[in-house]
């Protein structure tokens, strides 16, 4: 987590001040529930809320205490007692540190999820706008990096829209799965705390009760969460890579916006590099780097160990902050993307009509030729064009075997570019759900 790739709202979720405020709320809500159950005095619960609610927790003071106690939750509780006074003896009764830590992490990941979902919504809006803008703009489709058949640039963007719609749904699911609390005490048996305390805290924090915990919330939930972030990051990289390829000098069908005064190279003044999408590729790798440690955190010893703790202290902030930045940057790239329809059309025509080879193949089979015979006829006329030795339609018209099956007029009709786009509206309806 570095400032260069961080945005304030997401960074605030992971600040020490936010963490300690959540810790206090967990403890205070627990006291509130215990007071209702008659475990602690009502006056004490009210005093804890009043004094702790007004307190401005001193991060340096807590760190100072922790250097002695070697325990972060105890350091916080000691500092909290400095504000609350004698009633602090009622705080944390029957609870264990993980009750606070795991519940707090759930709150933070839930808040982070809300930001990420909003990020995806902004990206979807940009993709939809640009997809409709270039809905019928012809461009060449490529397989293996080689010209295949015509498509539209709008369909490329519609594909990305559908992919990030799935990403959004996955984030919503991950948000719900991670949103559980455990206030169940040591090893999760509720021996020293009433389960109704857990229910009260969960309700107040907008969480669900973990059905069965040990001393920690089961880490398969966290593994699924970070795996989801990894998949979303891969979608970011896929779209970023597409843009990077389209900006190559030999292609130049689209490019990142290049602002006034921007410099592309310290050595070559002519350069306009796809630096933002290259950056997104790197950021995606960093988000995915959190997935394997999260998976390895699932296998803890018995009712708990803390091998997961150091991992989550890093990957929680790093993965969510990085993905937040990446999604926002990608939305900006799409929103400002410079598109060159004329170059798309030039590239589409670059292979002298070979992009229509399948239509010719199918037409020959419709005339009675076997698929093998038709394929051989089309390929023998295509290969010279590939080598720059003529125009595909011209060679087909001159081929006696082809001419026996297809007239010149029929061949010309097979080179109609619009034929390939007759179902674009159908695809857009499927993707965007609009008439």
Short mmCIF file of C-alpha atoms in Angstrom, two decimals:
data_model
loop_
_atom_site.label_atom_id
_atom_site.label_comp_id
_atom_site.label_asym_id
_atom_site.label_seq_id
_atom_site.Cartn_x
_atom_site.Cartn_y
_atom_site.Cartn_z
CA UNK A 1 0.00 0.00 0.00
CA UNK A 2 1.69 3.18 -1.21
CA UNK A 3 0.18 6.65 -1.75
CA UNK A 4 0.85 6.54 -5.50
CA UNK A 5 -1.77 3.84 -5.98
CA UNK A 6 -4.16 4.74 -3.16
CA UNK A 7 -7.39 6.70 -2.98
CA UNK A 8 -8.44 8.44 0.24
CA UNK A 9 -11.83 6.80 0.78
CA UNK A 10 -10.51 3.25 0.61
CA UNK A 11 -7.35 4.12 2.52
CA UNK A 12 -9.49 5.51 5.34
CA UNK A 13 -11.14 2.11 5.80
CA UNK A 14 -7.78 0.70 6.85
CA UNK A 15 -6.43 3.57 8.95
CA UNK A 16 -5.55 2.88 12.61
CA UNK A 17 -8.11 5.50 13.65
CA UNK A 18 -10.88 3.64 11.80
CA UNK A 19 -9.77 0.29 13.20
CA UNK A 20 -9.74 1.50 16.80
CA UNK A 21 -13.11 3.18 16.39
CA UNK A 22 -14.60 -0.11 15.14
CA UNK A 23 -12.95 -1.98 18.01
CA UNK A 24 -14.59 0.41 20.44
CA UNK A 25 -18.01 0.00 18.83
CA UNK A 26 -17.74 -3.78 19.05
CA UNK A 27 -16.87 -3.59 22.73
CA UNK A 28 -19.52 -0.98 23.43
CA UNK A 29 -22.28 -2.89 21.65
CA UNK A 30 -21.28 -6.00 23.57
CA UNK A 31 -21.53 -4.05 26.83
CA UNK A 32 -24.91 -2.73 25.74
CA UNK A 33 -26.17 -6.29 25.22
CA UNK A 34 -24.67 -7.51 28.50
CA UNK A 35 -26.42 -4.67 30.32
CA UNK A 36 -29.74 -5.68 28.79
CA UNK A 37 -29.09 -9.23 30.01
CA UNK A 38 -28.24 -7.98 33.51
CA UNK A 39 -24.63 -9.10 33.34
CA UNK A 40 -23.23 -5.60 33.88
CA UNK A 41 -24.90 -2.42 35.23
CA UNK A 42 -26.85 -0.27 32.78
CA UNK A 43 -25.06 2.79 34.10
CA UNK A 44 -21.72 1.24 33.24
CA UNK A 45 -22.77 0.45 29.66
CA UNK A 46 -24.02 4.02 29.20
CA UNK A 47 -20.82 5.47 30.63
CA UNK A 48 -18.72 3.30 28.33
CA UNK A 49 -20.65 4.57 25.30
CA UNK A 50 -20.56 8.18 26.43
CA UNK A 51 -16.89 8.37 27.39
CA UNK A 52 -15.58 6.10 24.66
CA UNK A 53 -17.75 7.73 22.03
CA UNK A 54 -16.19 11.12 22.77
CA UNK A 55 -12.66 9.78 23.00
CA UNK A 56 -10.06 10.50 20.36
CA UNK A 57 -7.90 7.42 20.43
CA UNK A 58 -4.20 8.16 20.44
CA UNK A 59 -2.47 5.79 18.00
CA UNK A 60 0.98 6.63 19.34
CA UNK A 61 -0.20 5.95 22.91
CA UNK A 62 -1.61 2.56 21.93
CA UNK A 63 1.62 1.69 20.13
CA UNK A 64 3.56 2.72 23.24
CA UNK A 65 1.49 0.38 25.42
CA UNK A 66 1.80 -2.44 22.89
CA UNK A 67 5.58 -2.21 22.98
CA UNK A 68 5.26 -3.37 26.59
CA UNK A 69 2.27 -5.74 26.39
CA UNK A 70 3.20 -7.22 23.00
CA UNK A 71 -0.58 -7.50 22.43
CA UNK A 72 -2.54 -5.05 20.31
CA UNK A 73 -6.02 -5.63 21.74
CA UNK A 74 -4.78 -5.41 25.34
CA UNK A 75 -2.95 -2.20 24.45
CA UNK A 76 -6.17 -0.75 23.07
CA UNK A 77 -8.22 -1.84 26.09
CA UNK A 78 -5.63 -0.30 28.40
CA UNK A 79 -5.85 2.98 26.50
CA UNK A 80 -9.65 2.81 26.49
CA UNK A 81 -9.62 2.41 30.27
CA UNK A 82 -7.75 5.70 30.50
CA UNK A 83 -10.88 7.39 29.13
CA UNK A 84 -13.56 5.30 30.80
CA UNK A 85 -12.15 4.84 34.28
CA UNK A 86 -13.48 2.23 36.79
CA UNK A 87 -16.31 1.06 34.50
CA UNK A 88 -13.67 -0.27 32.12
CA UNK A 89 -13.68 -3.48 34.18
CA UNK A 90 -16.91 -4.39 32.43
CA UNK A 91 -15.39 -4.09 28.95
CA UNK A 92 -14.42 -7.27 27.08
CA UNK A 93 -16.06 -9.57 29.62
CA UNK A 94 -16.15 -13.15 28.34
CA UNK A 95 -14.64 -12.09 25.03
CA UNK A 96 -11.40 -13.05 23.35
CA UNK A 97 -9.21 -10.91 21.11
CA UNK A 98 -10.36 -12.59 17.92
CA UNK A 99 -13.95 -11.61 18.70
CA UNK A 100 -12.82 -8.02 18.22
CA UNK A 101 -10.28 -8.58 15.46
CA UNK A 102 -12.39 -10.81 13.24
CA UNK A 103 -15.54 -8.77 13.63
CA UNK A 104 -13.60 -5.60 12.84
CA UNK A 105 -12.08 -7.22 9.74
CA UNK A 106 -15.55 -8.18 8.58
CA UNK A 107 -16.71 -4.58 8.94
CA UNK A 108 -13.66 -3.29 7.05
CA UNK A 109 -14.00 -5.81 4.22
CA UNK A 110 -17.70 -5.02 3.95
CA UNK A 111 -16.97 -1.29 3.68
CA UNK A 112 -14.21 -1.99 1.19
CA UNK A 113 -16.65 -4.10 -0.84
CA UNK A 114 -19.11 -1.21 -0.99
CA UNK A 115 -16.41 1.00 -2.48
CA UNK A 116 -15.33 -1.65 -4.98
CA UNK A 117 -18.91 -2.26 -6.10
CA UNK A 118 -19.33 1.49 -6.65
CA UNK A 119 -16.08 1.45 -8.64
CA UNK A 120 -17.42 -1.30 -10.89
CA UNK A 121 -20.66 0.63 -11.36
CA UNK A 122 -18.69 3.64 -12.61
CA UNK A 123 -16.72 1.41 -14.97
CA UNK A 124 -19.90 -0.22 -16.26
CA UNK A 125 -21.40 3.18 -17.00
CA UNK A 126 -18.33 4.16 -19.03
CA UNK A 127 -18.30 0.85 -20.91
CA UNK A 128 -21.99 1.08 -21.75
CA UNK A 129 -21.71 4.64 -23.04
CA UNK A 130 -18.74 3.84 -25.27
CA UNK A 131 -20.24 0.52 -26.42
CA UNK A 132 -23.32 2.28 -27.79
CA UNK A 133 -21.12 4.99 -29.27
CA UNK A 134 -19.26 2.40 -31.36
CA UNK A 135 -22.00 -0.20 -31.60
CA UNK A 136 -21.76 -0.55 -35.39
CA UNK A 137 -18.17 0.59 -35.93
CA UNK A 138 -16.53 -2.17 -38.02
CA UNK A 139 -13.22 -3.59 -36.85
CA UNK A 140 -11.41 -6.82 -37.40
CA UNK A 141 -11.72 -9.64 -34.93
CA UNK A 142 -8.47 -11.44 -34.20
CA UNK A 143 -7.79 -14.98 -33.06
CA UNK A 144 -4.22 -15.92 -32.15
CA UNK A 145 -3.42 -12.26 -32.86
CA UNK A 146 -4.26 -12.84 -36.54
CA UNK A 147 -7.12 -11.33 -38.55
CA UNK A 148 -10.17 -13.59 -38.36
CA UNK A 149 -13.60 -12.11 -39.23
CA UNK A 150 -15.25 -8.69 -38.85
CA UNK A 151 -16.75 -7.58 -35.57
CA UNK A 152 -17.58 -4.14 -34.16
CA UNK A 153 -15.73 -2.10 -31.59
CA UNK A 154 -19.01 -1.79 -29.72
CA UNK A 155 -19.11 -5.57 -29.34
CA UNK A 156 -15.62 -5.54 -27.84
CA UNK A 157 -16.84 -3.07 -25.22
CA UNK A 158 -20.10 -4.98 -24.71
CA UNK A 159 -18.01 -8.05 -23.94
CA UNK A 160 -16.17 -6.09 -21.25
CA UNK A 161 -19.47 -4.78 -19.88
CA UNK A 162 -20.80 -8.32 -19.52
CA UNK A 163 -17.57 -9.44 -17.85
CA UNK A 164 -17.63 -6.64 -15.29
CA UNK A 165 -21.34 -7.25 -14.67
CA UNK A 166 -20.30 -10.71 -13.55
CA UNK A 167 -17.51 -9.13 -11.52
CA UNK A 168 -20.06 -6.97 -9.74
CA UNK A 169 -22.23 -9.97 -8.91
CA UNK A 170 -19.21 -11.81 -7.54
CA UNK A 171 -18.29 -8.85 -5.35
CA UNK A 172 -21.83 -8.70 -3.97
CA UNK A 173 -21.64 -12.40 -3.12
CA UNK A 174 -18.19 -12.02 -1.58
CA UNK A 175 -19.41 -9.07 0.48
CA UNK A 176 -22.23 -11.11 1.94
CA UNK A 177 -20.06 -14.14 2.64
CA UNK A 178 -17.46 -12.11 4.52
CA UNK A 179 -20.03 -10.20 6.58
CA UNK A 180 -20.19 -12.38 9.68
CA UNK A 181 -19.32 -11.77 13.31
CA UNK A 182 -18.10 -14.04 16.07
CA UNK A 183 -18.48 -12.91 19.69
CA UNK A 184 -18.24 -16.42 21.07
CA UNK A 185 -15.28 -16.27 23.46
CA UNK A 186 -12.29 -18.55 23.74
CA UNK A 187 -12.53 -21.52 21.32
CA UNK A 188 -16.03 -20.40 20.32
CA UNK A 189 -18.13 -22.21 22.93
CA UNK A 190 -19.89 -19.17 24.50
CA UNK A 191 -18.78 -20.52 27.88
CA UNK A 192 -18.31 -17.03 29.33
CA UNK A 193 -20.59 -14.94 27.10
CA UNK A 194 -24.23 -15.24 26.10
CA UNK A 195 -24.89 -15.90 22.38
CA UNK A 196 -27.41 -13.06 22.50
CA UNK A 197 -24.50 -10.64 22.87
CA UNK A 198 -23.17 -11.83 19.53
CA UNK A 199 -26.61 -11.44 17.95
CA UNK A 200 -26.88 -7.87 19.26
CA UNK A 201 -23.42 -6.87 18.01
CA UNK A 202 -24.08 -8.44 14.61
CA UNK A 203 -27.36 -6.58 14.21
CA UNK A 204 -25.85 -3.23 15.19
CA UNK A 205 -22.95 -3.62 12.78
CA UNK A 206 -25.04 -4.89 9.86
CA UNK A 207 -23.46 -8.34 9.97
CA UNK A 208 -24.72 -11.90 10.25
CA UNK A 209 -23.92 -14.30 13.06
CA UNK A 210 -21.27 -16.88 12.24
CA UNK A 211 -23.15 -20.19 12.70
CA UNK A 212 -20.18 -21.93 14.30
CA UNK A 213 -16.80 -20.41 15.01
CA UNK A 214 -13.77 -21.67 16.87
CA UNK A 215 -11.72 -18.86 18.30
CA UNK A 216 -11.84 -17.31 14.84
CA UNK A 217 -14.23 -16.98 11.95
CA UNK A 218 -13.46 -19.77 9.44
CA UNK A 219 -10.96 -18.53 6.86
CA UNK A 220 -12.59 -20.15 3.84
CA UNK A 221 -14.76 -17.03 3.82
CA UNK A 222 -11.72 -14.80 3.51
CA UNK A 223 -10.16 -17.04 0.89
CA UNK A 224 -13.29 -16.73 -1.24
CA UNK A 225 -13.25 -12.96 -0.80
CA UNK A 226 -9.66 -12.49 -1.95
CA UNK A 227 -10.12 -15.00 -4.75
CA UNK A 228 -12.97 -12.83 -5.99
CA UNK A 229 -10.70 -9.78 -5.93
CA UNK A 230 -8.18 -11.77 -7.94
CA UNK A 231 -10.73 -12.64 -10.62
CA UNK A 232 -11.87 -9.02 -10.87
CA UNK A 233 -8.24 -7.95 -11.21
CA UNK A 234 -7.80 -10.45 -14.03
CA UNK A 235 -10.73 -8.86 -15.85
CA UNK A 236 -9.04 -5.50 -15.41
CA UNK A 237 -5.90 -6.91 -16.96
CA UNK A 238 -7.75 -8.54 -19.85
CA UNK A 239 -9.30 -5.26 -20.92
CA UNK A 240 -6.08 -3.33 -20.30
CA UNK A 241 -4.16 -5.81 -22.46
CA UNK A 242 -6.67 -5.40 -25.28
CA UNK A 243 -6.17 -1.64 -25.23
CA UNK A 244 -2.40 -2.04 -25.14
CA UNK A 245 -2.52 -4.19 -28.26
CA UNK A 246 -4.84 -1.78 -30.04
CA UNK A 247 -2.40 1.07 -29.32
CA UNK A 248 0.57 -0.69 -30.95
CA UNK A 249 1.95 1.40 -33.81
CA UNK A 250 1.20 -1.33 -36.35
CA UNK A 251 -2.44 -1.44 -35.18
CA UNK A 252 -3.32 2.03 -33.78
CA UNK A 253 -7.07 1.42 -33.66
CA UNK A 254 -7.45 3.03 -30.22
CA UNK A 255 -5.18 4.68 -27.68
CA UNK A 256 -5.15 6.14 -24.23
CA UNK A 257 -5.92 9.83 -24.01
CA UNK A 258 -2.70 11.86 -24.23
CA UNK A 259 -3.11 15.13 -22.38
CA UNK A 260 -1.63 18.53 -23.19
CA UNK A 261 1.90 18.69 -21.82
CA UNK A 262 2.17 14.95 -21.27
CA UNK A 263 5.50 13.32 -22.11
CA UNK A 264 5.83 9.76 -23.35
CA UNK A 265 9.56 9.25 -23.11
CA UNK A 266 12.54 10.99 -21.56
CA UNK A 267 14.58 10.18 -24.68
CA UNK A 268 12.14 10.15 -27.62
CA UNK A 269 9.79 13.15 -27.88
CA UNK A 270 7.50 11.40 -30.37
CA UNK A 271 6.42 8.65 -27.97
CA UNK A 272 2.81 8.13 -26.80
CA UNK A 273 2.91 5.01 -24.67
CA UNK A 274 0.02 3.01 -23.12
CA UNK A 275 1.36 3.68 -19.64
CA UNK A 276 -1.98 3.57 -17.83
CA UNK A 277 -3.00 0.16 -19.14
CA UNK A 278 0.51 -1.17 -18.57
CA UNK A 279 0.20 0.09 -15.02
CA UNK A 280 -3.14 -1.68 -14.70
CA UNK A 281 -1.52 -4.93 -15.78
CA UNK A 282 1.01 -4.59 -12.98
CA UNK A 283 -1.62 -3.64 -10.39
CA UNK A 284 -3.70 -6.68 -11.34
CA UNK A 285 -0.71 -8.90 -10.62
CA UNK A 286 -0.39 -7.38 -7.17
CA UNK A 287 -4.06 -7.98 -6.35
CA UNK A 288 -3.77 -11.60 -7.48
CA UNK A 289 -0.70 -12.03 -5.30
CA UNK A 290 -3.05 -11.93 -2.29
CA UNK A 291 -5.01 -14.97 -3.41
CA UNK A 292 -2.55 -17.75 -2.60
CA UNK A 293 -1.76 -16.51 0.94
CA UNK A 294 -5.50 -16.19 1.60
CA UNK A 295 -6.02 -19.79 0.48
CA UNK A 296 -3.17 -20.94 2.70
CA UNK A 297 -4.76 -19.16 5.68
CA UNK A 298 -7.69 -21.58 5.64
CA UNK A 299 -5.73 -24.38 7.31
CA UNK A 300 -5.22 -23.11 10.86
CA UNK A 301 -4.23 -25.32 13.79
CA UNK A 302 -7.13 -26.70 15.82
CA UNK A 303 -9.37 -23.90 17.15
CA UNK A 304 -6.95 -21.17 16.07
CA UNK A 305 -3.43 -20.00 15.55
CA UNK A 306 -2.22 -16.62 14.32
CA UNK A 307 -0.43 -17.65 11.14
CA UNK A 308 -3.20 -15.88 9.23
CA UNK A 309 -2.88 -12.63 11.17
CA UNK A 310 0.24 -11.15 9.60
CA UNK A 311 -1.01 -12.15 6.16
CA UNK A 312 -4.35 -10.40 6.56
CA UNK A 313 -2.81 -7.26 8.02
CA UNK A 314 -1.06 -6.88 4.67
CA UNK A 315 -3.38 -8.31 2.04
CA UNK A 316 -6.54 -6.74 3.45
CA UNK A 317 -5.45 -3.15 2.87
CA UNK A 318 -3.13 -3.84 -0.07
CA UNK A 319 -5.54 -5.86 -2.22
CA UNK A 320 -8.60 -3.66 -1.69
CA UNK A 321 -6.74 -0.35 -2.01
CA UNK A 322 -4.94 -1.52 -5.16
CA UNK A 323 -8.08 -2.87 -6.81
CA UNK A 324 -9.98 0.30 -5.92
CA UNK A 325 -7.31 2.38 -7.64
CA UNK A 326 -7.18 0.05 -10.65
CA UNK A 327 -10.93 0.06 -11.24
CA UNK A 328 -11.08 3.86 -11.00
CA UNK A 329 -8.15 4.19 -13.41
CA UNK A 330 -9.72 1.75 -15.89
CA UNK A 331 -13.00 3.68 -15.84
CA UNK A 332 -11.07 6.84 -16.67
CA UNK A 333 -9.17 5.10 -19.48
CA UNK A 334 -12.40 3.84 -21.05
CA UNK A 335 -14.15 7.16 -20.63
CA UNK A 336 -11.36 9.06 -22.42
CA UNK A 337 -10.28 6.33 -24.85
CA UNK A 338 -9.41 7.76 -28.27
CA UNK A 339 -10.86 5.57 -31.02
CA UNK A 340 -9.83 5.56 -34.70
CA UNK A 341 -12.62 4.07 -36.87
CA UNK A 342 -10.77 4.96 -40.09
CA UNK A 343 -7.74 2.94 -39.04
CA UNK A 344 -10.02 0.09 -38.02
CA UNK A 345 -11.45 0.08 -41.52
CA UNK A 346 -7.97 0.17 -43.13
CA UNK A 347 -6.86 -2.76 -40.99
CA UNK A 348 -10.06 -4.59 -41.83
CA UNK A 349 -9.18 -4.34 -45.53
CA UNK A 350 -5.49 -5.09 -45.03
CA UNK A 351 -5.67 -8.74 -46.09
CA UNK A 352 -7.43 -8.08 -49.37
CA UNK A 353 -10.77 -9.58 -48.42
CA UNK A 354 -9.54 -12.76 -46.73
CA UNK A 355 -11.80 -12.01 -43.75
CA UNK A 356 -14.70 -13.26 -45.94
CA UNK A 357 -13.18 -16.68 -46.55
CA UNK A 358 -15.68 -18.56 -44.36
CA UNK A 359 -18.63 -17.13 -46.27
CA UNK A 360 -17.14 -18.37 -49.52
CA UNK A 361 -16.46 -21.77 -47.96
CA UNK A 362 -20.06 -22.10 -46.75
CA UNK A 363 -21.48 -20.90 -50.06
CA UNK A 364 -19.54 -23.57 -51.95
CA UNK A 365 -20.83 -26.29 -49.65
CA UNK A 366 -24.36 -25.00 -50.25
CA UNK A 367 -23.74 -25.48 -53.95
CA UNK A 368 -22.96 -29.17 -53.43
CA UNK A 369 -19.21 -29.32 -52.86
CA UNK A 370 -17.91 -31.35 -49.95
CA UNK A 371 -16.40 -29.34 -47.12
CA UNK A 372 -12.96 -30.70 -47.96
CA UNK A 373 -13.27 -29.70 -51.63
CA UNK A 374 -14.60 -26.24 -50.75
CA UNK A 375 -11.88 -25.67 -48.17
CA UNK A 376 -9.16 -26.58 -50.65
CA UNK A 377 -10.56 -24.21 -53.29
CA UNK A 378 -10.80 -21.29 -50.88
CA UNK A 379 -7.39 -21.91 -49.36
CA UNK A 380 -5.56 -22.11 -52.68
CA UNK A 381 -6.89 -18.65 -53.56
CA UNK A 382 -6.29 -17.28 -50.09
CA UNK A 383 -2.62 -18.18 -49.77
CA UNK A 384 -1.41 -15.96 -52.67
CA UNK A 385 -3.31 -13.04 -51.13
CA UNK A 386 -1.62 -13.77 -47.81
CA UNK A 387 1.70 -13.40 -49.61
CA UNK A 388 0.60 -10.10 -51.16
CA UNK A 389 0.05 -11.55 -54.62
CA UNK A 390 -3.42 -10.30 -55.43
CA UNK A 391 -6.95 -9.59 -54.28
CA UNK A 392 -9.07 -12.41 -52.89
CA UNK A 393 -12.27 -11.62 -54.77
CA UNK A 394 -10.41 -11.19 -58.06
CA UNK A 395 -8.61 -14.51 -57.67
CA UNK A 396 -11.83 -16.30 -56.79
CA UNK A 397 -13.58 -14.93 -59.88
CA UNK A 398 -10.67 -16.13 -62.03
CA UNK A 399 -10.68 -19.63 -60.57
CA UNK A 400 -12.53 -21.91 -62.98
CA UNK A 401 -13.49 -24.43 -60.32
CA UNK A 402 -14.96 -21.72 -58.13
CA UNK A 403 -16.73 -20.14 -61.10
CA UNK A 404 -18.48 -23.43 -61.85
CA UNK A 405 -20.28 -23.12 -58.51
CA UNK A 406 -20.56 -19.38 -57.89
CA UNK A 407 -21.17 -16.53 -60.33
CA UNK A 408 -19.32 -13.23 -60.12
CA UNK A 409 -22.42 -11.60 -58.67
CA UNK A 410 -22.80 -14.31 -56.04
CA UNK A 411 -19.15 -13.95 -55.05
CA UNK A 412 -19.46 -10.19 -54.70
CA UNK A 413 -22.46 -10.60 -52.43
CA UNK A 414 -20.38 -12.78 -50.13
CA UNK A 415 -18.06 -9.83 -49.47
CA UNK A 416 -20.78 -7.69 -47.89
CA UNK A 417 -19.39 -6.37 -44.61
CA UNK A 418 -22.83 -5.65 -43.17
CA UNK A 419 -23.68 -9.35 -43.23
CA UNK A 420 -21.49 -9.88 -40.18
CA UNK A 421 -23.35 -7.33 -38.09
CA UNK A 422 -26.93 -8.46 -38.53
CA UNK A 423 -27.11 -9.85 -34.99
CA UNK A 424 -25.36 -7.00 -33.19
CA UNK A 425 -28.71 -5.73 -31.89
CA UNK A 426 -29.48 -9.20 -30.55
CA UNK A 427 -26.20 -9.33 -28.65
CA UNK A 428 -26.69 -5.83 -27.25
CA UNK A 429 -30.15 -6.79 -26.00
CA UNK A 430 -28.65 -9.80 -24.26
CA UNK A 431 -25.91 -7.74 -22.65
CA UNK A 432 -27.73 -4.53 -21.76
CA UNK A 433 -31.28 -5.88 -21.49
CA UNK A 434 -32.76 -3.10 -23.59
CA UNK A 435 -35.00 -3.24 -26.67
#
